[in-house]
Coordinates of C-alpha atoms and ligand atoms in Angstrom, one line a residue:
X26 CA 20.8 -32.9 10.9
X27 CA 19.6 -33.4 7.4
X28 CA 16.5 -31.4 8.5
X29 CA 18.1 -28.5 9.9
X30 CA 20.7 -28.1 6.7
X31 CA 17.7 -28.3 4.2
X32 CA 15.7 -25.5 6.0
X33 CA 19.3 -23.4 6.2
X34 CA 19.3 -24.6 2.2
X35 CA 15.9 -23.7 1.7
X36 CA 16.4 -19.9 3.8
X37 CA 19.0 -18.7 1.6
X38 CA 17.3 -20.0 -1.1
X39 CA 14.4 -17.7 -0.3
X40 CA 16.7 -14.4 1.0
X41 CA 18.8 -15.0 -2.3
X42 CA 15.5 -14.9 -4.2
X43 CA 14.3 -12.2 -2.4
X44 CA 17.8 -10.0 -3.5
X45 CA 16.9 -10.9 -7.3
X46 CA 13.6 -10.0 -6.9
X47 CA 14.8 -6.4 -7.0
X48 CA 15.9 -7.1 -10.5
X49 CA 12.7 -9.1 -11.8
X50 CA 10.6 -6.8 -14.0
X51 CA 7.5 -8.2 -12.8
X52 CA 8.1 -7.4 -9.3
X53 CA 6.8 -4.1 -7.7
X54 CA 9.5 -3.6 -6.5
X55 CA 13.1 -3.5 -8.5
X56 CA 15.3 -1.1 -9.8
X57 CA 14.2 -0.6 -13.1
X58 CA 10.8 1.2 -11.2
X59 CA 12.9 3.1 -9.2
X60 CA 14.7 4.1 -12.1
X61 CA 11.4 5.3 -13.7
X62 CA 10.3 7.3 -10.7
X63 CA 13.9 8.8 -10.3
X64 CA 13.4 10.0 -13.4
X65 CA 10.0 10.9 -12.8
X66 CA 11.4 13.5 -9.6
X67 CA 13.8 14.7 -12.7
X68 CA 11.4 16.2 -14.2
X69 CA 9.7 17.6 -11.4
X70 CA 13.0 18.9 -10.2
X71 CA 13.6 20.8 -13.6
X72 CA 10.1 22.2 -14.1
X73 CA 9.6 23.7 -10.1
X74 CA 12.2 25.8 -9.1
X75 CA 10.5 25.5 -5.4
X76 CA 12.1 21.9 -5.6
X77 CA 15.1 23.3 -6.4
X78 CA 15.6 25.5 -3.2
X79 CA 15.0 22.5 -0.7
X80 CA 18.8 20.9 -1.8
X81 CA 22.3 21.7 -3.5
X82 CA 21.6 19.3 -5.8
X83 CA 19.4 16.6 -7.8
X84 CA 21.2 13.9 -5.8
X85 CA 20.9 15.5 -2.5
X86 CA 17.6 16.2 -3.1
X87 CA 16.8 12.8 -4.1
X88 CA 18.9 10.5 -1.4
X89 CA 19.4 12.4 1.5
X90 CA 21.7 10.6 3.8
X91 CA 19.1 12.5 6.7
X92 CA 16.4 9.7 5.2
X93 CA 17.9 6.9 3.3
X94 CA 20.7 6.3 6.6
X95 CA 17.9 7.1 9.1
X96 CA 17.6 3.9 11.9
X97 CA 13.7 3.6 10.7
X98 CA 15.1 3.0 6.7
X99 CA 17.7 0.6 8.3
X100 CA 15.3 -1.2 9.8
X101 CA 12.9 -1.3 6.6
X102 CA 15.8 -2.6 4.3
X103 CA 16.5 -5.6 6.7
X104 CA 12.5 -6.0 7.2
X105 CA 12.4 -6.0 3.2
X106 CA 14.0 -9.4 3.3
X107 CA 12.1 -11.3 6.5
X108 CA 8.9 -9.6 4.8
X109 CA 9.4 -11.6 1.6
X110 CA 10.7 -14.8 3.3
X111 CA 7.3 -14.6 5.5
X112 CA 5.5 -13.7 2.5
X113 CA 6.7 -16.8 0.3
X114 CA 5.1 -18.9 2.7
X115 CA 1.8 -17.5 3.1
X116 CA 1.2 -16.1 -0.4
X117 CA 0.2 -18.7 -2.1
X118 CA -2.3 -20.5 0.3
X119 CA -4.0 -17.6 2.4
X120 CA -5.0 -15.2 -0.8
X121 CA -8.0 -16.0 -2.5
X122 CA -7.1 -15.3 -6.6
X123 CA -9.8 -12.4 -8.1
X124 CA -10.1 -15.5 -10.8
X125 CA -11.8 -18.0 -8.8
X126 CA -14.0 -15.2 -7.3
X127 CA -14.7 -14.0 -10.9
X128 CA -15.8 -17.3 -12.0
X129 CA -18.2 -17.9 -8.6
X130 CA -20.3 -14.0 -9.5
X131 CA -20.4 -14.7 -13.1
X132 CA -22.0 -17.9 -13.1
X133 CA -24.6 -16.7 -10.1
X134 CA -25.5 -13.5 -12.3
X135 CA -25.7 -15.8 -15.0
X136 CA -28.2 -18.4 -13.0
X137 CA -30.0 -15.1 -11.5
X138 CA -30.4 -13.0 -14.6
X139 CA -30.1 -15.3 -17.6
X140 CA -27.6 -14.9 -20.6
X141 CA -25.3 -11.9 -21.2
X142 CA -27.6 -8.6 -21.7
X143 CA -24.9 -6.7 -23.6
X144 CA -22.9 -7.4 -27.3
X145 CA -19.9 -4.8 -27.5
X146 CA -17.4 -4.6 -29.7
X147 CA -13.9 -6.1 -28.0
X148 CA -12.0 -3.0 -27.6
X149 CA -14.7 -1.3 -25.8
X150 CA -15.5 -4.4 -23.7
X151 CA -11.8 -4.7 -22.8
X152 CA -11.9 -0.9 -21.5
X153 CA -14.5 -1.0 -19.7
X154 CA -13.2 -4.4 -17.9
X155 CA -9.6 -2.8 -17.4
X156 CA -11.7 -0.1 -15.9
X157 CA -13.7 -1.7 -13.7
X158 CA -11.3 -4.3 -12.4
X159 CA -9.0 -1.3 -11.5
X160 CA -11.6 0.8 -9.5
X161 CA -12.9 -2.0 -7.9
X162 CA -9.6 -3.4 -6.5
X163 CA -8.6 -0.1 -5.5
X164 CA -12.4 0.0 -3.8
X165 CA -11.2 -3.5 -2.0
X166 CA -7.9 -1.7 -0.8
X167 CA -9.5 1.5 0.6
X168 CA -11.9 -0.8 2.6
X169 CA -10.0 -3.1 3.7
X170 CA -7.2 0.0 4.5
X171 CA -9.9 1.7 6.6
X172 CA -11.5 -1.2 8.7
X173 CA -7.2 -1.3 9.8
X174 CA -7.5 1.9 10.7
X175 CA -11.1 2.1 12.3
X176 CA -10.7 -1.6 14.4
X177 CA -8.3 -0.7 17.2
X178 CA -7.6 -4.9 16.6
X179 CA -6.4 -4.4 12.9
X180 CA -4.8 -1.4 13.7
X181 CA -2.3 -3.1 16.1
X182 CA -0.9 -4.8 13.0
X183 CA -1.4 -1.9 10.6
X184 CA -0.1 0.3 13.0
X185 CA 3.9 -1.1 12.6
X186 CA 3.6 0.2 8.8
X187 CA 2.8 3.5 10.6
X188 CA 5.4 3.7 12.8
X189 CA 7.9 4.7 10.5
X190 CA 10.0 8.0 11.2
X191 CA 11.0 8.1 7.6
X192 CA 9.9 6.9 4.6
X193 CA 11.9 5.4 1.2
X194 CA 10.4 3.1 -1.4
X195 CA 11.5 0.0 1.1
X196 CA 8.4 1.2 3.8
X197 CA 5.7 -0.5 1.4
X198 CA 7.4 -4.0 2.3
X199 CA 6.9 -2.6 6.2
X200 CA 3.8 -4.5 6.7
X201 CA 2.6 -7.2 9.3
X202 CA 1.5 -10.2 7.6
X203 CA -2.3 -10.2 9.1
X204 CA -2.2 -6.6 7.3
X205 CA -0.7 -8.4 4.3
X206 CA -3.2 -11.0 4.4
X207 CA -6.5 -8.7 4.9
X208 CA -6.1 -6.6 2.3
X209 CA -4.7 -8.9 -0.2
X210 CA -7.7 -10.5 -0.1
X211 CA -10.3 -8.0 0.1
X212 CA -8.7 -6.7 -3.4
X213 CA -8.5 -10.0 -4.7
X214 CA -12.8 -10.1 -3.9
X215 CA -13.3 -6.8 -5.0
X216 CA -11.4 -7.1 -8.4
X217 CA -12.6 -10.6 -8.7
X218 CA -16.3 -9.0 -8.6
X219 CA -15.9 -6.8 -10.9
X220 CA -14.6 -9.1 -13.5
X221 CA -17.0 -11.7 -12.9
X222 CA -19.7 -8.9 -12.8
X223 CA -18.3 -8.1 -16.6
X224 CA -18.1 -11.6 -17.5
X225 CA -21.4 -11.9 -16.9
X226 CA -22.6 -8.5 -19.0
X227 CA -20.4 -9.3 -22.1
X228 CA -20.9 -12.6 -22.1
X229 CA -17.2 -13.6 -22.5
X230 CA -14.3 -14.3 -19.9
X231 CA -13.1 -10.9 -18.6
X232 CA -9.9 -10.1 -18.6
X233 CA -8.3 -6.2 -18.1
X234 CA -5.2 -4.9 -20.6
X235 CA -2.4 -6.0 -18.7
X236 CA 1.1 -5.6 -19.3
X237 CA 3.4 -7.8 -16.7
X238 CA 0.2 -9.6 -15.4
X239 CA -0.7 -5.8 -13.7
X240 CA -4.1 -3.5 -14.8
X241 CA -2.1 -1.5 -17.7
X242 CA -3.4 1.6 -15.3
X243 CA -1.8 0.3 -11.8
X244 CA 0.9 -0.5 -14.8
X245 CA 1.3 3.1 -15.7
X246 CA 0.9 4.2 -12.0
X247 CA 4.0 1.7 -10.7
X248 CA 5.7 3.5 -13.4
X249 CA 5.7 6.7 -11.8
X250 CA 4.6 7.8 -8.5
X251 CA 3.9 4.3 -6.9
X252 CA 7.4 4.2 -5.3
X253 CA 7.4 7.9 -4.7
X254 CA 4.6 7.5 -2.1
X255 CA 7.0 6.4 0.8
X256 CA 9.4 8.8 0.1
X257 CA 10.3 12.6 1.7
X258 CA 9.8 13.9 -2.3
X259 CA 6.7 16.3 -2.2
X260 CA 5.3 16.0 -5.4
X261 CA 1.3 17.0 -4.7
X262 CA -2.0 16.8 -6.8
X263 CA -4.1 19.8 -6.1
X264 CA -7.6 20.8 -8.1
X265 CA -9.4 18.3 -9.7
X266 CA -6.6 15.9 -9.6
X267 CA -5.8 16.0 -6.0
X268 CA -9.6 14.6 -6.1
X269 CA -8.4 11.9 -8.2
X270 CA -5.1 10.6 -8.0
X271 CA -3.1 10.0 -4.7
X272 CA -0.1 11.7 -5.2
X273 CA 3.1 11.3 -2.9
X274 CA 2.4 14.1 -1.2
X275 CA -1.0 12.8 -0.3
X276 CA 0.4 9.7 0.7
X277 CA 2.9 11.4 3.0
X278 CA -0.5 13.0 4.8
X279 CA -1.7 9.5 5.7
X280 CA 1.2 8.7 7.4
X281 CA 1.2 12.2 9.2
X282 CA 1.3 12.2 13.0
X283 CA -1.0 15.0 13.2
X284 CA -4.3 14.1 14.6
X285 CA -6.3 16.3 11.7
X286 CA -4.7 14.3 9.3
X287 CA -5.6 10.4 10.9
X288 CA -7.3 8.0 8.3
X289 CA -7.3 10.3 5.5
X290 CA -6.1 9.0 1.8
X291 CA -7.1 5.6 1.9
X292 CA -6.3 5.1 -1.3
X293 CA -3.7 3.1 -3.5
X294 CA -3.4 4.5 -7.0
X295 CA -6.6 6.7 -6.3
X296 CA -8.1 9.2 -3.6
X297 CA -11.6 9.1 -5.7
X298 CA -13.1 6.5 -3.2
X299 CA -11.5 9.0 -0.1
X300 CA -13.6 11.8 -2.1
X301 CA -16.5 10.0 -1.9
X302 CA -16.6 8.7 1.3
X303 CA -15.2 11.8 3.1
X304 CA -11.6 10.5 3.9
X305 CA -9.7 12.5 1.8
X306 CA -7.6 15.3 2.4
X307 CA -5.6 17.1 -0.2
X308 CA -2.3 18.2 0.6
X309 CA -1.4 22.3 1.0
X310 CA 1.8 24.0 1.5
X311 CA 1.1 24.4 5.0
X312 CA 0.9 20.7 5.1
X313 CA 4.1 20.0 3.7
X314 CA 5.4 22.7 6.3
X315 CA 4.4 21.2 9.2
X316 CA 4.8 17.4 8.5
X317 CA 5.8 14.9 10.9
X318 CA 5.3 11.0 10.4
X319 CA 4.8 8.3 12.2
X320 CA 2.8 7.6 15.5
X321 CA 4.0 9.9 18.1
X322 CA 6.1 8.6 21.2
X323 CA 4.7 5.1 20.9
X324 CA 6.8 4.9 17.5
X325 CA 9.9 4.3 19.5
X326 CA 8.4 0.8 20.7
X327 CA 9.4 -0.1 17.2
X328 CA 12.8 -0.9 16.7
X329 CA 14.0 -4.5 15.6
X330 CA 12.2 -6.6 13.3
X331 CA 10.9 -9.0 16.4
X332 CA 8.9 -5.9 17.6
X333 CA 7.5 -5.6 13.9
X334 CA 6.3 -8.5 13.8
X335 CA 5.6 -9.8 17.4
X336 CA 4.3 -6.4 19.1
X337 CA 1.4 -6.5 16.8
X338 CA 0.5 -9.9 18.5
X339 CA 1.0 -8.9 22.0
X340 CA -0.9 -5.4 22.0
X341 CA -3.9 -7.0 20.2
X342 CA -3.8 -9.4 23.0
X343 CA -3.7 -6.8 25.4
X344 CA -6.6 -5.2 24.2
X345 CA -8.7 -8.1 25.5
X346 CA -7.6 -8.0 28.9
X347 CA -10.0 -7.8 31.7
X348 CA -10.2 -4.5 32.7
X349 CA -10.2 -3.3 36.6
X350 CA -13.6 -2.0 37.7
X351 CA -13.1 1.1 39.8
X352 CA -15.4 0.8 42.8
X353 CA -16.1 4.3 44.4
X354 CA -16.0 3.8 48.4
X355 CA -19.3 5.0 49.8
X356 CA -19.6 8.7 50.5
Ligands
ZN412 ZN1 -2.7 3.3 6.8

């Protein structure tokens, strides 16, 4: 009895610490972000008057019952809170940290090539490792984003984050912990390269500009247009940016149903590694015209949080059944 009223303790312990989460400012996610990118669509909103003939108003434009009261965003806000829970528990033990990673490449560069090669000053050593660290975790992400997409296995579990008919900031916590897990800790290798790989160059322990314990250029990104990705607002990057940065707009394309539009914008903050590998796709007007999200009819298979997280299990599992070889009766 005791058992059973310490894990009910312990549960809403967690769900209550999920709810104040949304007001931690180190979390992704919280209100004071939200704030920022609200603001953020403000200024967009004043500046285009295109924006301004898609709704009455700012706020209609902004929360649109159509979206935020959609069943897909109902079931994201109550997935936001299992996702966290789940997350607690696996966090901590199943990530590898980009620390102990950086520690393992700098002293093998070290054994391999000797001592340090370069001596810079520390404000230019501290921009190039806030540099690297950030392209190379967003280099982890858009591999680790593609093999979900390109291994019919991983996609099973990528493939619930997809299935959304709508999107508002709570769709980023839409994700299947085997998702969770994979790429968490291909960024965590990735970043943790780069910062043992400039450990070993300057000859000091790397460690990016942070603000929060977050790359001062994710920083800036969260700031802004991070929460504006999984959201109906089409803000796009076109030009040279649209090559760079992954604006909502782009975003919105990768979860496009449409078949031209399947795997492209891999990125996180960036679309520079999509450029370079040929998975990018910059958004157009005729785009935004034509957009539908989501996966098609299978979508609908979706629709409590058991089938987020339990489908994933049992379609992977399906894909390994033996298969019924057609015999052709002799002719
Ligand atoms: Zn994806």
């Amino acid at each position: 009895m005791t058992t059973i009223t310490d894990f009910i303790g312990n549960l809403s312990a967690i769900l209550w610490a999920s709810v104040k989460l949304l007001f931690v400012i180190s979390s992704n996610l919280n209100v004071y972000y939200l704030a920022s990118s609200a603001l953020v669509v403000g200024l967009f909103w004043l500046t285009r008057p295109a924006m301004r003939d898609r709704a009455s108003s700012f706020i209609a434009y902004l929360l649109p019952a159509r979206v935020f009261l959609h069943p897909s965003s109902l079931l994201d806000y109550k997935n936001y809170f299992v996702f966290m829970l789940l997350r607690a528990f696996y966090f901590g033990v199943m990530i590898v940290t980009g620390t102990a990673v950086a520690s393992l490449v700098s002293e093998l560069f070290t054994r391999l090539f000797g001592s340090a090669p370069f001596a810079a000053p520390m404000w230019l050593a501290l921009a190039v490792i806030t540099f690297v660290e950030f392209m190379l975790l967003e280099l982890g992400y858009w591999v680790a984003h593609r093999l979900m997409h390109e291994i019919p296995l991983l996609w099973e579990f990528h493939k619930t984050h997809h299935a959304a008919e709508v999107m508002t900031p709570a769709t980023a916590a839409r994700v299947h912990p085997v998702d969770d897990i994979l790429v968490g800790n291909a960024s965590a290798v990735f970043g943790g390269f780069g910062l043992g790989l400039c450990t070993f160059l300057f000859g000091m322990d790397a460690h990016p500009l942070t603000l929060l314990e977050y790359n001062v250029v994710y920083y800036a990104y969260l700031l802004t247009f991070f929460h504006l990705r999984h959201s109906h607002i089409w803000i796009a990057f076109d030009g040279w940016l649209g090559h760079i940065l992954h604006s909502p707009a782009h975003h919105q394309i990768h979860h496009s149903e449409a078949p031209r539009h399947a795997g492209k914008n891999l990125g996180y903050c960036l679309v520079c590694w999509d450029w370079a590998f040929g998975t990018l796709h910059v958004p157009t007007e005729q785009d935004r015209q034509s957009l539908s999200l989501g996966i098609g009819p299978e979508g609908a298979e979706y629709r409590t949080l058991s089938d987020l997280f339990l489908l994933p299990f049992w379609k992977a599992a399906m894909l390994f059944r033996p298969r019924r070889q057609i015999v052709h009766p002799a002719e």
